[in-house]
PDB file of C-alpha atoms in Angstrom:
ATOM      1  CA  GLN A   1      23.587   5.314   9.579  1.00 61.00           C
ATOM      2  CA  SER A   2      26.513   5.529   7.154  1.00 72.00           C
ATOM      3  CA  ALA A   3      30.018   4.863   8.346  1.00 87.00           C
ATOM      4  CA  LEU A   4      32.237   7.808   9.176  1.00 96.00           C
ATOM      5  CA  THR A   5      34.876   8.545   6.535  1.00 97.00           C
ATOM      6  CA  GLN A   6      38.516   7.955   7.387  1.00 97.00           C
ATOM      7  CA  PRO A   7      41.515   7.789   5.064  1.00 97.00           C
ATOM      8  CA  PRO A   8      42.460   4.137   4.556  1.00 96.00           C
ATOM      9  CA  SER A   9      46.104   4.808   5.335  1.00 97.00           C
ATOM     10  CA  ALA A  10      48.474   7.291   6.911  1.00 97.00           C
ATOM     11  CA  SER A  11      52.183   7.245   7.536  1.00 96.00           C
ATOM     12  CA  GLY A  12      55.021   9.126   9.155  1.00 96.00           C
ATOM     13  CA  SER A  13      58.601   8.724  10.265  1.00 96.00           C
ATOM     14  CA  PRO A  14      59.593   8.260  13.889  1.00 96.00           C
ATOM     15  CA  GLY A  15      59.417  11.542  15.760  1.00 96.00           C
ATOM     16  CA  GLN A  16      57.061  13.145  13.258  1.00 97.00           C
ATOM     17  CA  SER A  17      53.407  14.019  13.783  1.00 97.00           C
ATOM     18  CA  VAL A  18      50.546  12.538  11.844  1.00 98.00           C
ATOM     19  CA  THR A  19      46.864  13.505  11.809  1.00 98.00           C
ATOM     20  CA  ILE A  20      43.999  11.175  10.913  1.00 98.00           C
ATOM     21  CA  SER A  21      40.652  12.676   9.966  1.00 98.00           C
ATOM     22  CA  CYS A  22      37.165  11.346  10.596  1.00 98.00           C
ATOM     23  CA  THR A  23      34.368  13.014   8.659  1.00 98.00           C
ATOM     24  CA  GLY A  24      30.689  12.570   9.381  1.00 97.00           C
ATOM     25  CA  THR A  25      27.542  14.623   9.199  1.00 96.00           C
ATOM     26  CA  SER A  26      25.578  17.049  11.335  1.00 95.00           C
ATOM     27  CA  SER A  27      23.693  14.004  12.670  1.00 95.00           C
ATOM     28  CA  ASP A  28      26.766  12.429  14.219  1.00 96.00           C
ATOM     29  CA  VAL A  29      30.220  14.061  14.472  1.00 96.00           C
ATOM     30  CA  GLY A  30      28.858  17.558  13.885  1.00 96.00           C
ATOM     31  CA  GLY A  31      25.984  17.182  16.303  1.00 95.00           C
ATOM     32  CA  TYR A  32      27.512  15.663  19.410  1.00 96.00           C
ATOM     33  CA  HIS A  33      30.615  15.847  21.570  1.00 96.00           C
ATOM     34  CA  TYR A  34      30.876  12.054  21.753  1.00 96.00           C
ATOM     35  CA  VAL A  35      33.690  11.208  19.372  1.00 97.00           C
ATOM     36  CA  SER A  36      36.060   8.454  20.412  1.00 97.00           C
ATOM     37  CA  TRP A  37      39.170   6.936  18.896  1.00 98.00           C
ATOM     38  CA  TYR A  38      40.334   3.337  19.220  1.00 98.00           C
ATOM     39  CA  GLN A  39      43.722   1.817  18.497  1.00 98.00           C
ATOM     40  CA  GLN A  40      43.913  -1.791  17.351  1.00 98.00           C
ATOM     41  CA  HIS A  41      47.137  -3.732  16.925  1.00 97.00           C
ATOM     42  CA  PRO A  42      46.999  -6.870  14.734  1.00 95.00           C
ATOM     43  CA  GLY A  43      45.414  -9.781  16.543  1.00 94.00           C
ATOM     44  CA  ASN A  44      44.357  -7.649  19.504  1.00 96.00           C
ATOM     45  CA  ALA A  45      41.134  -6.103  20.689  1.00 97.00           C
ATOM     46  CA  PRO A  46      40.581  -2.364  20.192  1.00 97.00           C
ATOM     47  CA  LYS A  47      41.702   0.016  22.944  1.00 97.00           C
ATOM     48  CA  VAL A  48      40.182   3.440  23.563  1.00 97.00           C
ATOM     49  CA  ILE A  49      42.732   6.242  23.324  1.00 98.00           C
ATOM     50  CA  ILE A  50      40.477   9.311  23.064  1.00 97.00           C
ATOM     51  CA  TYR A  51      36.908   9.870  24.231  1.00 97.00           C
ATOM     52  CA  GLU A  52      34.571  12.861  24.196  1.00 97.00           C
ATOM     53  CA  VAL A  53      36.585  14.367  21.322  1.00 97.00           C
ATOM     54  CA  SER A  54      39.750  15.189  23.251  1.00 97.00           C
ATOM     55  CA  LYS A  55      39.911  13.378  26.597  1.00 97.00           C
ATOM     56  CA  ARG A  56      42.560  10.720  27.218  1.00 97.00           C
ATOM     57  CA  PRO A  57      41.963   7.720  29.475  1.00 95.00           C
ATOM     58  CA  LEU A  58      44.502   7.110  32.224  1.00 94.00           C
ATOM     59  CA  GLY A  59      47.641   5.538  30.843  1.00 94.00           C
ATOM     60  CA  VAL A  60      47.329   6.838  27.284  1.00 97.00           C
ATOM     61  CA  PRO A  61      50.395   8.929  26.378  1.00 96.00           C
ATOM     62  CA  ASP A  62      49.830  12.639  25.794  1.00 95.00           C
ATOM     63  CA  ARG A  63      51.332  12.135  22.334  1.00 96.00           C
ATOM     64  CA  PHE A  64      47.780  11.265  21.347  1.00 98.00           C
ATOM     65  CA  SER A  65      45.366  14.171  21.050  1.00 98.00           C
ATOM     66  CA  GLY A  66      41.927  14.685  19.585  1.00 98.00           C
ATOM     67  CA  SER A  67      39.973  17.625  18.221  1.00 97.00           C
ATOM     68  CA  LYS A  68      36.865  18.419  16.242  1.00 97.00           C
ATOM     69  CA  PHE A  69      35.805  21.172  13.872  1.00 97.00           C
ATOM     70  CA  GLY A  70      32.344  21.036  12.436  1.00 96.00           C
ATOM     71  CA  LYS A  71      31.667  17.595  10.978  1.00 97.00           C
ATOM     72  CA  THR A  72      35.290  16.447  11.064  1.00 98.00           C
ATOM     73  CA  ALA A  73      37.141  15.028  14.026  1.00 98.00           C
ATOM     74  CA  SER A  74      40.882  14.486  14.046  1.00 98.00           C
ATOM     75  CA  LEU A  75      43.377  12.333  15.890  1.00 98.00           C
ATOM     76  CA  THR A  76      46.945  13.607  16.050  1.00 98.00           C
ATOM     77  CA  VAL A  77      49.838  11.393  17.037  1.00 97.00           C
ATOM     78  CA  SER A  78      52.911  13.432  17.898  1.00 97.00           C
ATOM     79  CA  GLY A  79      56.432  12.105  18.254  1.00 96.00           C
ATOM     80  CA  LEU A  80      55.605   8.948  16.322  1.00 97.00           C
ATOM     81  CA  GLN A  81      56.993   5.738  17.754  1.00 97.00           C
ATOM     82  CA  ALA A  82      57.229   2.289  16.187  1.00 96.00           C
ATOM     83  CA  GLU A  83      54.609   0.986  18.631  1.00 96.00           C
ATOM     84  CA  ASP A  84      52.062   3.455  17.235  1.00 97.00           C
ATOM     85  CA  GLU A  85      51.836   1.403  14.058  1.00 97.00           C
ATOM     86  CA  ALA A  86      48.265   0.072  14.224  1.00 97.00           C
ATOM     87  CA  ASP A  87      44.753   0.527  12.880  1.00 98.00           C
ATOM     88  CA  TYR A  88      42.796   3.495  14.220  1.00 98.00           C
ATOM     89  CA  TYR A  89      39.010   3.781  14.287  1.00 98.00           C
ATOM     90  CA  CYS A  90      36.828   6.749  15.144  1.00 98.00           C
ATOM     91  CA  THR A  91      33.300   6.465  16.502  1.00 97.00           C
ATOM     92  CA  SER A  92      30.562   8.989  17.101  1.00 97.00           C
ATOM     93  CA  TYR A  93      27.206   9.003  18.784  1.00 95.00           C
ATOM     94  CA  ALA A  94      24.596   9.375  16.050  1.00 94.00           C
ATOM     95  CA  GLY A  95      21.410   9.996  18.004  1.00 92.00           C
ATOM     96  CA  GLY A  96      18.639   7.559  18.825  1.00 91.00           C
ATOM     97  CA  ASN A  97      20.941   5.389  20.937  1.00 91.00           C
ATOM     98  CA  ASN A  98      23.066   4.662  17.884  1.00 92.00           C
ATOM     99  CA  LEU A  99      26.814   4.628  17.466  1.00 94.00           C
ATOM    100  CA  VAL A 100      28.631   4.805  14.155  1.00 95.00           C
ATOM    101  CA  PHE A 101      32.188   3.676  13.378  1.00 96.00           C
ATOM    102  CA  GLY A 102      34.682   4.956  10.864  1.00 97.00           C
ATOM    103  CA  GLY A 103      36.124   2.570   8.324  1.00 96.00           C
ATOM    104  CA  GLY A 104      39.529   2.587   9.958  1.00 97.00           C
ATOM    105  CA  THR A 105      42.971   3.989   9.095  1.00 97.00           C
ATOM    106  CA  LYS A 106      46.128   1.919   8.939  1.00 98.00           C
ATOM    107  CA  LEU A 107      48.986   3.961  10.388  1.00 97.00           C
ATOM    108  CA  THR A 108      52.437   2.973   9.208  1.00 97.00           C
ATOM    109  CA  VAL A 109      55.587   4.196  10.933  1.00 96.00           C
ATOM    110  CA  LEU A 110      58.215   4.412   8.215  1.00 92.00           C
TER     111      LEU A 110
ATOM    112  CA  GLN B   1      42.622  -6.393  37.041  1.00 90.00           C
ATOM    113  CA  ASP B   2      39.193  -6.076  35.456  1.00 92.00           C
ATOM    114  CA  GLN B   3      38.612  -8.388  32.506  1.00 94.00           C
ATOM    115  CA  LEU B   4      35.926  -9.486  30.114  1.00 96.00           C
ATOM    116  CA  VAL B   5      36.413 -13.177  29.400  1.00 97.00           C
ATOM    117  CA  GLN B   6      34.829 -14.397  26.190  1.00 98.00           C
ATOM    118  CA  SER B   7      33.950 -17.934  25.144  1.00 96.00           C
ATOM    119  CA  GLY B   8      35.983 -19.916  22.639  1.00 97.00           C
ATOM    120  CA  ALA B   9      35.852 -20.101  18.868  1.00 98.00           C
ATOM    121  CA  GLU B  10      32.757 -21.540  17.217  1.00 97.00           C
ATOM    122  CA  LEU B  11      32.096 -23.240  13.872  1.00 98.00           C
ATOM    123  CA  ARG B  12      28.543 -23.274  12.542  1.00 97.00           C
ATOM    124  CA  GLU B  13      26.820 -24.264   9.350  1.00 97.00           C
ATOM    125  CA  PRO B  14      24.785 -21.717   7.404  1.00 97.00           C
ATOM    126  CA  GLY B  15      21.319 -21.246   8.896  1.00 97.00           C
ATOM    127  CA  ALA B  16      22.405 -22.247  12.390  1.00 97.00           C
ATOM    128  CA  SER B  17      22.601 -20.093  15.526  1.00 98.00           C
ATOM    129  CA  VAL B  18      25.480 -19.202  17.805  1.00 98.00           C
ATOM    130  CA  LYS B  19      25.587 -17.844  21.343  1.00 98.00           C
ATOM    131  CA  VAL B  20      28.757 -16.089  22.506  1.00 98.00           C
ATOM    132  CA  SER B  21      29.378 -15.355  26.177  1.00 97.00           C
ATOM    133  CA  CYS B  22      31.292 -12.555  27.872  1.00 97.00           C
ATOM    134  CA  LYS B  23      31.935 -12.858  31.615  1.00 96.00           C
ATOM    135  CA  ALA B  24      32.922  -9.945  33.815  1.00 94.00           C
ATOM    136  CA  SER B  25      35.880 -10.624  36.067  1.00 92.00           C
ATOM    137  CA  ARG B  26      36.638  -8.477  39.111  1.00 93.00           C
ATOM    138  CA  PHE B  27      33.789  -6.009  38.545  1.00 91.00           C
ATOM    139  CA  TYR B  28      30.013  -5.978  38.526  1.00 90.00           C
ATOM    140  CA  LEU B  29      28.469  -6.137  35.098  1.00 89.00           C
ATOM    141  CA  THR B  30      25.327  -4.448  36.409  1.00 88.00           C
ATOM    142  CA  ASP B  31      27.301  -1.240  36.946  1.00 89.00           C
ATOM    143  CA  TYR B  32      27.952  -0.824  33.234  1.00 93.00           C
ATOM    144  CA  ASP B  33      26.580  -1.067  29.741  1.00 93.00           C
ATOM    145  CA  ILE B  34      27.765  -3.700  27.297  1.00 95.00           C
ATOM    146  CA  THR B  35      28.232  -3.367  23.586  1.00 96.00           C
ATOM    147  CA  TRP B  36      28.950  -5.937  20.904  1.00 97.00           C
ATOM    148  CA  VAL B  37      31.182  -5.181  17.931  1.00 97.00           C
ATOM    149  CA  ARG B  38      32.220  -7.566  15.185  1.00 97.00           C
ATOM    150  CA  GLN B  39      35.117  -7.624  12.745  1.00 97.00           C
ATOM    151  CA  ALA B  40      35.149  -9.735   9.601  1.00 97.00           C
ATOM    152  CA  PRO B  41      38.580 -11.048   8.584  1.00 96.00           C
ATOM    153  CA  GLY B  42      40.719  -8.176   7.316  1.00 94.00           C
ATOM    154  CA  GLN B  43      37.860  -5.712   7.679  1.00 95.00           C
ATOM    155  CA  GLY B  44      36.892  -2.848   9.981  1.00 95.00           C
ATOM    156  CA  LEU B  45      34.833  -2.766  13.137  1.00 96.00           C
ATOM    157  CA  GLU B  46      31.044  -3.034  12.909  1.00 96.00           C
ATOM    158  CA  TRP B  47      28.783  -2.023  15.778  1.00 96.00           C
ATOM    159  CA  MET B  48      25.918  -4.398  16.538  1.00 97.00           C
ATOM    160  CA  GLY B  49      24.164  -2.749  19.465  1.00 95.00           C
ATOM    161  CA  TRP B  50      24.210  -2.467  23.239  1.00 94.00           C
ATOM    162  CA  LEU B  51      22.385  -3.392  26.402  1.00 93.00           C
ATOM    163  CA  ASN B  52      22.500  -2.232  29.960  1.00 89.00           C
ATOM    164  CA  GLY B  53      24.038  -4.425  32.610  1.00 83.00           C
ATOM    165  CA  HIS B  54      20.694  -4.808  34.351  1.00 84.00           C
ATOM    166  CA  ASN B  55      19.265  -6.451  31.240  1.00 83.00           C
ATOM    167  CA  THR B  56      16.350  -3.997  31.143  1.00 88.00           C
ATOM    168  CA  TYR B  57      17.166  -2.214  27.863  1.00 91.00           C
ATOM    169  CA  THR B  58      18.595  -3.314  24.573  1.00 94.00           C
ATOM    170  CA  HIS B  59      19.259  -1.487  21.311  1.00 95.00           C
ATOM    171  CA  TYR B  60      20.139  -3.313  18.114  1.00 96.00           C
ATOM    172  CA  VAL B  61      21.508  -1.926  14.895  1.00 95.00           C
ATOM    173  CA  ARG B  62      18.738  -2.092  12.317  1.00 94.00           C
ATOM    174  CA  LYS B  63      20.776  -4.436  10.121  1.00 93.00           C
ATOM    175  CA  PHE B  64      20.687  -7.134  12.827  1.00 95.00           C
ATOM    176  CA  GLN B  65      17.151  -6.664  14.154  1.00 93.00           C
ATOM    177  CA  GLY B  66      15.239  -9.919  14.062  1.00 94.00           C
ATOM    178  CA  ARG B  67      18.394 -12.041  14.038  1.00 97.00           C
ATOM    179  CA  VAL B  68      20.194 -10.913  17.192  1.00 97.00           C
ATOM    180  CA  THR B  69      19.482 -11.096  20.912  1.00 97.00           C
ATOM    181  CA  MET B  70      21.702  -9.550  23.572  1.00 96.00           C
ATOM    182  CA  THR B  71      21.153 -10.500  27.193  1.00 94.00           C
ATOM    183  CA  THR B  72      22.906 -10.485  30.533  1.00 93.00           C
ATOM    184  CA  ASP B  73      22.720 -12.944  33.392  1.00 92.00           C
ATOM    185  CA  THR B  74      22.983 -10.646  36.380  1.00 90.00           C
ATOM    186  CA  THR B  75      23.546 -13.532  38.772  1.00 91.00           C
ATOM    187  CA  THR B  76      26.712 -14.704  37.023  1.00 93.00           C
ATOM    188  CA  GLY B  77      27.820 -11.363  35.578  1.00 92.00           C
ATOM    189  CA  THR B  78      27.800 -12.738  32.056  1.00 94.00           C
ATOM    190  CA  ALA B  79      26.619 -11.081  28.852  1.00 95.00           C
ATOM    191  CA  TYR B  80      25.462 -13.072  25.846  1.00 96.00           C
ATOM    192  CA  LEU B  81      25.155 -12.423  22.143  1.00 97.00           C
ATOM    193  CA  GLU B  82      22.958 -14.780  20.118  1.00 98.00           C
ATOM    194  CA  LEU B  83      22.933 -14.539  16.335  1.00 98.00           C
ATOM    195  CA  ARG B  84      20.504 -16.645  14.324  1.00 98.00           C
ATOM    196  CA  GLY B  85      20.174 -17.526  10.657  1.00 97.00           C
ATOM    197  CA  LEU B  86      23.925 -17.460  10.197  1.00 97.00           C
ATOM    198  CA  ARG B  87      25.356 -16.711   6.762  1.00 97.00           C
ATOM    199  CA  SER B  88      28.886 -16.928   5.477  1.00 96.00           C
ATOM    200  CA  ASP B  89      29.268 -13.162   5.804  1.00 96.00           C
ATOM    201  CA  ASP B  90      28.658 -13.463   9.543  1.00 97.00           C
ATOM    202  CA  THR B  91      32.107 -15.027   9.813  1.00 98.00           C
ATOM    203  CA  ALA B  92      33.908 -12.610  12.100  1.00 98.00           C
ATOM    204  CA  THR B  93      35.497 -12.030  15.459  1.00 98.00           C
ATOM    205  CA  TYR B  94      32.853 -10.862  17.899  1.00 98.00           C
ATOM    206  CA  TYR B  95      33.954  -8.525  20.699  1.00 98.00           C
ATOM    207  CA  CYS B  96      32.128  -7.496  23.837  1.00 97.00           C
ATOM    208  CA  ALA B  97      33.106  -4.263  25.542  1.00 97.00           C
ATOM    209  CA  LYS B  98      31.971  -2.362  28.624  1.00 95.00           C
ATOM    210  CA  GLY B  99      31.367   1.317  29.182  1.00 91.00           C
ATOM    211  CA  ASN B 100      28.833   3.867  30.301  1.00 82.00           C
ATOM    212  CA  ILE B 101      26.480   4.621  27.470  1.00 81.00           C
ATOM    213  CA  VAL B 102      26.078   8.240  28.579  1.00 83.00           C
ATOM    214  CA  ASP B 103      29.671   8.806  27.442  1.00 87.00           C
ATOM    215  CA  TRP B 104      29.454   6.619  24.357  1.00 92.00           C
ATOM    216  CA  TYR B 105      32.847   4.992  24.648  1.00 94.00           C
ATOM    217  CA  PHE B 106      33.987   1.576  25.808  1.00 95.00           C
ATOM    218  CA  ASP B 107      37.031   1.232  28.012  1.00 95.00           C
ATOM    219  CA  LEU B 108      37.401  -2.521  28.480  1.00 96.00           C
ATOM    220  CA  TRP B 109      37.174  -5.091  25.724  1.00 97.00           C
ATOM    221  CA  GLY B 110      37.125  -8.852  25.621  1.00 97.00           C
ATOM    222  CA  ARG B 111      39.714 -10.653  23.515  1.00 97.00           C
ATOM    223  CA  GLY B 112      37.124 -11.631  20.931  1.00 98.00           C
ATOM    224  CA  THR B 113      35.401 -14.824  19.818  1.00 98.00           C
ATOM    225  CA  LEU B 114      35.909 -16.082  16.277  1.00 98.00           C
ATOM    226  CA  VAL B 115      32.706 -17.388  14.730  1.00 98.00           C
ATOM    227  CA  THR B 116      33.169 -19.224  11.446  1.00 98.00           C
ATOM    228  CA  VAL B 117      30.154 -19.983   9.280  1.00 97.00           C
ATOM    229  CA  SER B 118      30.873 -22.693   6.756  1.00 96.00           C
ATOM    230  CA  SER B 119      29.330 -25.858   5.417  1.00 93.00           C
TER     231      SER B 119
END
């Protein structure tokens, strides 16, 4: 399976909204409702912030939201805060008990 | 709180093997599925495969088939990742994570184990 396509970087000022895209194929993002997003701060393990396209685990602020249209999933961070500066990775189920990751997006809060 | 406690950093020569452990703390490993993900220095996350907590099913990414073995010790609640025939490009931090494979996301991660392959 090929990696999902994410922009290498994104940025926004505090209080603004930023959207990160994650593009796959009909065999992964477009074919299943199992898209997740992970946040990773430098030196730390990843943390799930969105699962099943748009669900938030307990404790994740509602500033984080997810959506999907066709073969592209998106993560939107509203009301940007300094602590949101991190790397973000999308994943999708790809059939046959396989998971595929995106290449990651570095979010910078200006 | 629930934790996954991973073993310490390892240094291996090319061609050697390494076995990384991941122990469940305050929950039963058999209730979940475990995945292994690695991250080379400065690079993105790479999925390696998964196994169920009962150690009855494993699935490896094709790239690692033949070189990797994932197991769990159900008596101690510990998952293991063994990687053989190490190469310099296997240098990475190896993470274990737990979840339920039916949902295809992982909600608790270990802190990672750095494996360095160098002569």
